[in-house]
Tab-separated table of C-alpha atoms in Angstrom:
chain	number	residue	atom	x	y	z
N	1	VAL	CA	15.470	146.096	-80.378
N	2	SER	CA	16.762	145.384	-76.858
N	3	ASP	CA	19.952	146.406	-75.126
N	4	ALA	CA	19.903	144.903	-71.631
N	5	GLU	CA	17.127	146.922	-69.905
N	6	ASN	CA	17.057	149.476	-72.648
N	7	TRP	CA	14.573	148.361	-75.247
N	8	PHE	CA	12.925	150.474	-77.876
N	9	CYS	CA	10.981	149.882	-81.073
N	10	GLU	CA	12.331	150.646	-84.502
N	11	CYS	CA	9.166	151.850	-86.173
N	12	PRO	CA	8.090	151.190	-89.738
N	13	LYS	CA	7.501	154.189	-91.994
N	14	LEU	CA	4.583	156.413	-90.966
N	15	TYR	CA	4.549	155.230	-87.321
N	16	SER	CA	6.226	156.802	-84.305
N	17	GLY	CA	6.352	156.641	-80.502
N	18	LYS	CA	8.070	154.216	-78.138
N	19	LEU	CA	5.598	151.478	-79.066
N	20	CYS	CA	5.159	152.743	-82.662
N	21	GLN	CA	1.633	153.551	-81.523
N	22	PHE	CA	1.217	156.872	-83.296
N	23	ALA	CA	-0.074	156.980	-86.863
N	24	THR	CA	-1.416	160.097	-88.558
N	25	CYS	CA	-4.764	158.537	-89.335
N	26	ASP	CA	-5.445	157.529	-85.721
N	27	GLU	CA	-6.945	160.926	-85.010
N	28	ASN	CA	-8.587	160.881	-88.421
N	29	PRO	CA	-8.813	164.521	-89.520
N	30	CYS	CA	-10.835	163.671	-92.634
N	31	GLY	CA	-14.541	164.447	-92.656
N	32	ASN	CA	-17.609	162.856	-94.211
N	33	GLY	CA	-16.392	159.264	-94.403
N	34	ALA	CA	-13.292	160.044	-96.465
N	35	THR	CA	-10.483	157.471	-96.754
N	36	CYS	CA	-7.543	158.709	-94.654
N	37	PHE	CA	-4.068	157.899	-95.953
N	38	PRO	CA	-0.848	158.877	-94.118
N	39	LYS	CA	1.258	161.127	-96.366
N	40	SER	CA	4.007	161.245	-93.746
N	41	ARG	CA	4.272	160.631	-90.006
N	42	ARG	CA	2.621	163.974	-89.284
N	43	ASP	CA	0.363	164.617	-92.261
N	44	ALA	CA	-2.608	162.825	-93.777
N	45	VAL	CA	-4.243	162.965	-97.192
N	46	CYS	CA	-8.040	162.698	-97.346
N	47	LEU	CA	-9.353	160.741	-100.340
N	48	CYS	CA	-12.791	162.296	-100.683
N	49	PRO	CA	-16.037	160.336	-100.945
N	50	TYR	CA	-18.669	161.021	-103.623
N	51	GLY	CA	-20.014	164.581	-103.480
N	52	ARG	CA	-17.193	166.014	-101.334
N	53	SER	CA	-13.985	167.880	-102.089
N	54	GLY	CA	-11.225	169.900	-100.409
N	55	ILE	CA	-8.243	169.187	-98.156
N	56	LEU	CA	-10.452	167.643	-95.420
N	57	CYS	CA	-13.336	166.725	-97.779
N	58	SER	CA	-15.528	169.301	-96.068
N	59	ASP	CA	-16.732	171.072	-99.243
N	60	ALA	CA	-19.867	169.775	-100.944
N	61	ILE	CA	-19.657	169.550	-104.748
N	62	ASN	CA	-22.383	168.888	-107.280
N	63	ILE	CA	-21.419	166.273	-109.878
N	64	SER	CA	-23.311	166.071	-113.156
N	65	GLN	CA	-20.427	164.773	-115.291
N	66	PRO	CA	-18.083	162.671	-113.140
N	67	SER	CA	-14.354	162.881	-113.766
N	68	PHE	CA	-12.139	159.970	-112.712
N	69	SER	CA	-8.441	160.168	-111.990
N	70	GLY	CA	-7.296	156.564	-112.419
N	71	THR	CA	-5.143	154.995	-109.729
N	72	ASP	CA	-3.536	157.499	-107.331
N	73	VAL	CA	-0.051	157.263	-105.819
N	74	PHE	CA	-1.538	155.507	-102.767
N	75	GLY	CA	-2.878	152.650	-104.928
N	76	TYR	CA	-6.558	153.598	-104.733
N	77	THR	CA	-8.717	153.990	-107.830
N	78	SER	CA	-11.391	156.636	-108.129
N	79	PHE	CA	-14.806	155.052	-108.728
N	80	LEU	CA	-18.574	155.318	-108.420
N	81	ALA	CA	-20.699	152.382	-107.241
N	82	TYR	CA	-24.395	152.162	-108.180
N	83	SER	CA	-26.970	149.665	-106.950
N	84	THR	CA	-27.198	146.362	-108.855
N	85	ILE	CA	-28.902	146.769	-112.220
N	86	PRO	CA	-32.128	144.709	-112.098
N	87	ASN	CA	-33.430	142.337	-114.839
N	88	ILE	CA	-30.209	142.324	-116.825
N	89	THR	CA	-30.207	138.495	-117.085
N	90	PHE	CA	-31.340	137.975	-120.695
N	91	TYR	CA	-31.220	141.384	-122.336
N	92	TYR	CA	-29.490	144.718	-121.811
N	93	GLU	CA	-28.379	147.766	-123.752
N	94	PHE	CA	-25.975	150.434	-122.482
N	95	ARG	CA	-25.179	153.859	-123.890
N	96	LEU	CA	-22.461	156.158	-122.575
N	97	LYS	CA	-20.026	158.883	-123.569
N	98	PHE	CA	-16.484	159.439	-122.394
N	99	GLN	CA	-13.703	161.965	-122.704
N	100	LEU	CA	-10.079	160.999	-122.121
N	101	ALA	CA	-7.938	162.985	-119.700
N	102	ASN	CA	-5.035	162.648	-122.130
N	103	LEU	CA	-4.075	160.517	-125.091
N	104	HIS	CA	-1.654	158.481	-123.008
N	105	SER	CA	-4.531	157.300	-120.815
N	106	ALA	CA	-6.222	155.686	-123.833
N	107	LEU	CA	-3.261	153.419	-124.331
N	108	GLN	CA	-3.297	151.971	-120.844
N	109	ASP	CA	-5.429	149.256	-119.356
N	110	ASN	CA	-8.414	151.231	-118.046
N	111	LEU	CA	-11.677	150.005	-116.563
N	112	ILE	CA	-14.840	151.859	-117.692
N	113	PHE	CA	-17.472	149.714	-115.940
N	114	PHE	CA	-17.854	146.357	-114.220
N	115	THR	CA	-20.463	144.225	-112.526
N	116	GLY	CA	-19.918	140.671	-111.338
N	117	GLN	CA	-21.353	137.786	-109.424
N	118	LYS	CA	-20.129	138.555	-105.924
N	119	GLY	CA	-18.320	141.728	-106.770
N	120	GLN	CA	-15.389	139.406	-107.356
N	121	GLY	CA	-14.769	137.920	-110.759
N	122	LEU	CA	-13.481	134.555	-109.657
N	123	ASN	CA	-12.883	132.209	-112.549
N	124	GLY	CA	-16.176	130.972	-113.975
N	125	ASP	CA	-18.258	133.635	-112.218
N	126	ASP	CA	-20.630	135.648	-114.383
N	127	PHE	CA	-19.507	139.182	-115.175
N	128	LEU	CA	-19.942	142.071	-117.570
N	129	GLU	CA	-17.278	144.671	-118.149
N	130	LEU	CA	-16.067	147.394	-120.436
N	131	GLY	CA	-12.637	148.990	-120.616
N	132	LEU	CA	-9.871	150.452	-122.739
N	133	ARG	CA	-6.769	148.569	-123.750
N	134	ASN	CA	-4.059	149.805	-126.137
N	135	GLY	CA	-6.298	152.513	-127.519
N	136	ARG	CA	-9.218	150.178	-128.241
N	137	VAL	CA	-12.524	149.586	-126.458
N	138	VAL	CA	-12.845	146.081	-124.953
N	139	TYR	CA	-16.272	144.620	-124.060
N	140	SER	CA	-16.423	141.227	-122.279
N	141	TYR	CA	-19.046	139.096	-120.597
N	142	ASN	CA	-19.275	135.587	-119.199
N	143	LEU	CA	-22.637	133.878	-118.682
N	144	GLY	CA	-20.910	131.082	-116.754
N	145	SER	CA	-19.768	128.891	-119.623
N	146	GLY	CA	-16.946	130.962	-121.073
N	147	THR	CA	-15.994	134.545	-121.889
N	148	ALA	CA	-17.080	136.461	-124.994
N	149	THR	CA	-15.002	139.516	-125.961
N	150	ILE	CA	-15.350	142.210	-128.612
N	151	ILE	CA	-12.428	144.561	-129.277
N	152	SER	CA	-13.089	147.729	-131.283
N	153	LYS	CA	-10.798	149.255	-133.867
N	154	PRO	CA	-8.365	151.840	-132.439
N	155	LEU	CA	-10.136	154.990	-131.229
N	156	ASP	CA	-9.837	158.116	-133.340
N	157	LEU	CA	-7.961	160.213	-130.795
N	158	THR	CA	-8.761	163.468	-132.616
N	159	LEU	CA	-12.357	163.116	-131.346
N	160	ASN	CA	-12.997	164.987	-128.116
N	161	ILE	CA	-15.947	162.852	-126.994
N	162	HIS	CA	-16.404	159.141	-127.698
N	163	VAL	CA	-19.772	157.398	-127.814
N	164	ILE	CA	-20.328	153.720	-126.950
N	165	HIS	CA	-23.461	151.689	-127.554
N	166	LEU	CA	-23.425	148.021	-126.552
N	167	GLY	CA	-25.856	145.263	-125.807
N	168	ARG	CA	-26.584	141.551	-125.448
N	169	TYR	CA	-29.515	139.236	-126.064
N	170	LEU	CA	-29.010	135.729	-124.620
N	171	GLN	CA	-25.577	134.619	-125.931
N	172	LYS	CA	-25.203	137.215	-128.657
N	173	GLY	CA	-23.458	140.510	-127.891
N	174	TRP	CA	-22.740	143.620	-129.958
N	175	LEU	CA	-20.635	146.781	-129.649
N	176	LYS	CA	-20.693	150.048	-131.583
N	177	VAL	CA	-18.007	152.707	-130.926
N	178	ASP	CA	-18.156	156.207	-132.478
N	179	ASP	CA	-18.562	155.845	-136.265
N	180	GLN	CA	-17.015	152.379	-136.363
N	181	LYS	CA	-18.949	149.422	-137.768
N	182	ASN	CA	-21.097	147.407	-135.350
N	183	LYS	CA	-19.233	144.261	-134.147
N	184	THR	CA	-20.906	141.110	-132.788
N	185	VAL	CA	-19.896	137.997	-130.807
N	186	THR	CA	-21.573	134.862	-129.440
N	187	SER	CA	-20.550	133.573	-126.017
N	188	PRO	CA	-19.305	129.945	-125.836
N	189	GLY	CA	-21.028	127.054	-124.048
N	190	ARG	CA	-24.711	126.598	-123.363
N	191	LEU	CA	-25.632	129.172	-120.732
N	192	VAL	CA	-27.779	132.137	-121.815
N	193	GLY	CA	-28.338	134.199	-118.624
N	194	LEU	CA	-26.092	136.753	-116.926
N	195	ASN	CA	-26.368	136.368	-113.138
N	196	VAL	CA	-24.626	139.271	-111.410
N	197	PHE	CA	-25.247	140.474	-107.876
N	198	SER	CA	-22.538	143.053	-107.287
N	199	GLN	CA	-23.000	146.785	-107.509
N	200	PHE	CA	-22.425	148.456	-110.860
N	201	TYR	CA	-18.946	150.013	-110.700
N	202	LEU	CA	-18.086	152.973	-112.926
N	203	GLY	CA	-14.575	154.259	-113.621
N	204	GLY	CA	-12.781	151.971	-111.178
N	205	TYR	CA	-13.225	149.553	-108.336
N	206	ARG	CA	-13.545	149.899	-104.577
N	207	GLU	CA	-10.754	147.437	-103.778
N	208	TYR	CA	-7.028	147.859	-104.239
N	209	THR	CA	-6.669	144.795	-106.379
N	210	PRO	CA	-7.502	144.252	-110.024
N	211	GLU	CA	-7.182	140.543	-109.092
N	212	LEU	CA	-10.805	140.732	-107.934
N	213	LEU	CA	-11.743	141.292	-111.555
N	214	PRO	CA	-12.248	138.284	-113.832
N	215	LYS	CA	-9.249	136.433	-115.211
N	216	GLY	CA	-8.083	137.479	-118.648
N	217	SER	CA	-9.694	140.888	-118.388
N	218	ARG	CA	-7.987	142.533	-115.454
N	219	PHE	CA	-7.856	146.177	-116.289
N	220	LYS	CA	-4.930	147.393	-114.226
N	221	ASN	CA	-5.989	151.036	-113.889
N	222	GLY	CA	-9.068	153.035	-113.197
N	223	PHE	CA	-10.357	155.312	-115.930
N	224	GLN	CA	-8.725	158.723	-116.469
N	225	GLY	CA	-11.117	161.333	-117.765
N	226	CYS	CA	-14.870	161.911	-117.743
N	227	ILE	CA	-17.663	159.368	-118.197
N	228	PHE	CA	-21.170	160.763	-118.590
N	229	ASP	CA	-24.698	160.133	-119.858
N	230	VAL	CA	-24.528	156.475	-118.788
N	231	GLN	CA	-27.888	154.863	-119.591
N	232	VAL	CA	-29.235	151.333	-119.560
N	233	ARG	CA	-32.390	149.448	-120.509
N	234	THR	CA	-33.240	145.787	-120.008
N	235	SER	CA	-35.897	145.277	-122.657
N	236	MET	CA	-36.454	146.430	-126.234
N	237	ASN	CA	-39.563	148.501	-125.524
N	238	GLN	CA	-38.289	150.197	-122.372
N	239	GLU	CA	-36.977	153.755	-122.039
N	240	PHE	CA	-33.257	154.182	-121.319
N	241	LYS	CA	-32.569	155.118	-117.679
N	242	SER	CA	-29.568	156.167	-115.597
N	243	PRO	CA	-28.304	153.501	-113.171
N	244	GLY	CA	-28.786	153.880	-109.413
N	245	THR	CA	-31.526	154.086	-106.789
N	246	PRO	CA	-32.866	156.759	-106.867
N	247	GLU	CA	-32.116	157.033	-110.580
N	248	GLY	CA	-28.726	158.597	-111.311
N	249	HIS	CA	-27.559	158.490	-107.686
N	250	PRO	CA	-24.537	156.354	-106.764
N	251	ASN	CA	-24.402	154.479	-103.426
N	252	SER	CA	-20.790	155.478	-102.897
N	253	GLY	CA	-17.649	156.709	-104.596
N	254	ARG	CA	-14.122	157.989	-104.032
N	255	SER	CA	-12.022	160.805	-105.537
N	256	VAL	CA	-14.578	161.656	-108.210
N	257	GLY	CA	-14.673	165.275	-109.375
N	258	GLN	CA	-16.823	167.344	-111.678
N	259	CYS	CA	-15.532	167.284	-115.258
N	260	LYS	CA	-13.434	170.346	-116.172
N	261	ASP	CA	-13.277	171.574	-112.536
N	262	SER	CA	-9.868	171.753	-110.880
N	263	PRO	CA	-9.734	171.588	-107.063
N	264	CYS	CA	-6.142	172.887	-107.235
N	265	SER	CA	-7.449	176.245	-108.452
N	266	LEU	CA	-8.953	176.733	-104.973
N	267	ILE	CA	-5.894	176.050	-102.799
N	268	LYS	CA	-2.430	177.554	-102.570
N	269	CYS	CA	0.506	175.361	-101.513
N	270	ARG	CA	3.318	177.455	-100.012
N	271	ASN	CA	7.113	177.189	-99.941
N	272	GLY	CA	7.488	175.373	-103.237
N	273	GLY	CA	4.881	172.711	-102.440
N	274	LYS	CA	3.116	171.181	-105.417
N	275	CYS	CA	-0.672	170.800	-105.575
N	276	ILE	CA	-1.719	167.251	-106.502
N	277	GLU	CA	-5.309	166.541	-107.511
N	278	GLY	CA	-7.192	163.374	-108.337
N	279	GLY	CA	-10.870	163.853	-109.025
N	280	SER	CA	-12.170	165.566	-105.881
N	281	THR	CA	-9.113	164.680	-103.769
N	282	VAL	CA	-6.516	167.426	-103.385
N	283	TYR	CA	-3.357	167.849	-101.283
N	284	CYS	CA	-0.008	169.629	-101.169
N	285	ASP	CA	3.165	167.642	-101.801
N	286	CYS	CA	5.753	169.559	-99.763
N	287	LEU	CA	9.419	170.113	-100.501
N	288	THR	CA	11.944	168.657	-98.036
N	289	GLY	CA	11.914	170.635	-94.806
N	290	TRP	CA	8.240	171.641	-94.986
N	291	LYS	CA	5.044	169.981	-93.758
N	292	GLY	CA	1.418	170.684	-92.967
N	293	ALA	CA	-1.674	170.806	-95.165
N	294	PHE	CA	-0.319	173.811	-97.111
N	295	CYS	CA	3.441	173.248	-96.492
N	296	THR	CA	3.578	176.195	-94.085
N	297	GLU	CA	5.246	174.421	-91.150
N	298	THR	CA	8.950	173.668	-90.961
N	299	VAL	CA	10.183	170.173	-90.192
N	300	SER	CA	12.447	170.323	-87.140
N	301	VAL	CA	15.818	168.617	-87.274
N	302	CYS	CA	14.571	166.048	-84.724
N	303	GLU	CA	11.402	165.029	-86.572
N	304	PRO	CA	11.197	161.695	-88.331
N	305	GLU	CA	10.556	163.322	-91.710
N	306	HIS	CA	13.669	165.455	-91.497
N	307	ASN	CA	16.145	164.774	-94.262
N	308	PRO	CA	18.783	163.656	-93.321
N	309	PRO	CA	17.348	161.872	-90.231
N	310	HIS	CA	18.937	162.488	-86.814
N	311	LEU	CA	21.538	159.952	-85.687
N	312	CYS	CA	20.566	159.326	-82.044
N	313	LYS	CA	20.874	155.567	-81.484
N	314	GLN	CA	19.540	153.036	-78.951
N	315	GLY	CA	16.521	155.053	-77.914
N	316	GLY	CA	18.463	158.317	-77.456
N	317	THR	CA	16.203	161.389	-77.510
N	318	CYS	CA	16.949	164.049	-80.102
N	319	VAL	CA	16.829	167.602	-78.691
N	320	PRO	CA	17.014	170.528	-81.147
N	321	LEU	CA	19.644	173.244	-80.612
N	322	PRO	CA	19.904	176.638	-82.352
N	323	ASN	CA	22.399	175.129	-84.772
N	324	GLY	CA	21.759	171.383	-84.979
N	325	TYR	CA	20.796	168.970	-82.205
N	326	THR	CA	22.115	166.866	-79.338
N	327	CYS	CA	21.200	163.376	-78.150
N	328	HIS	CA	19.994	162.754	-74.587
N	329	CYS	CA	21.151	159.219	-73.878
N	330	PRO	CA	19.189	156.628	-71.883
N	331	LEU	CA	20.865	154.909	-68.937
N	332	GLY	CA	23.684	152.617	-69.960
N	333	THR	CA	24.598	154.423	-73.188
N	334	THR	CA	27.000	157.241	-73.968
N	335	GLY	CA	28.741	158.957	-76.889
N	336	THR	CA	27.623	161.822	-79.146
N	337	TYR	CA	24.851	159.663	-80.608
N	338	CYS	CA	24.413	157.263	-77.626
N	339	GLU	CA	26.143	154.712	-79.826
N	340	GLN	CA	28.436	153.311	-77.061
N	341	GLY	CA	27.546	151.016	-74.179
């Protein structure tokens, strides 16, 4: 915005400074490769990578039963990524158990696992995926000549833990959920091999966008709850094994906690702040007028987060006073709020 010589930038949310050059995540406070996300102009939230927890992701945690928190308010899903599962072309069998965070989460569109051709399920690309939709388990695969899908009966939501067993040999797939009857399907077209090169994603997806998932099967949310005892084998006479290299170890992950552990039990938000947790990620959501990791700092009347915002116009500088504030006007402006030329 320019006013003769007096120009200044009107900054978008979360940026400040004359050139809007300051953003909270510039001096990234988050440790251990966490994803930094600006919570406000002065505060950041650290979305913790696999095996880390805490406000700055500095605490190591041991995860034997991963818990996933779905899609957080910043639009990121929690997920684990394992190395590509080898030799899955003609035959595979998977076994896994899951526990829902709440009954509502069973009724949404939730991804349990996914692997695809380039990590992106562009139309016609091979993929394999499992998810929940409207309280039922959905299992889909495409060998390159059309998608096969099996949908279970509605889950018995009185069960605490659900068990899934699924497999495929050439075009024929099958799915068994809890005590329900085994269901089968045959994929359309002529192709018989599943060619996938992406990592094996559990509980969610690294990217923001479900659009990267195959058409017709875009689960909109990450999983909410715990997924454990995931095992796979790629021939009849093989032992079942956990995915990953070394076995059972993911390559990466985000906001994944240990089932039944609550990171909020370890931190205290002050001054009416609310503790928000998602898997291993934890932060304080402060009431108006407070800021800082634990909501212990007051927001001054001149700060951008102050509600209501100060009224200094045309690049006027807000200066706090004991009871309110005044505007120091740049050359060529005058008035209480520097609003006059």
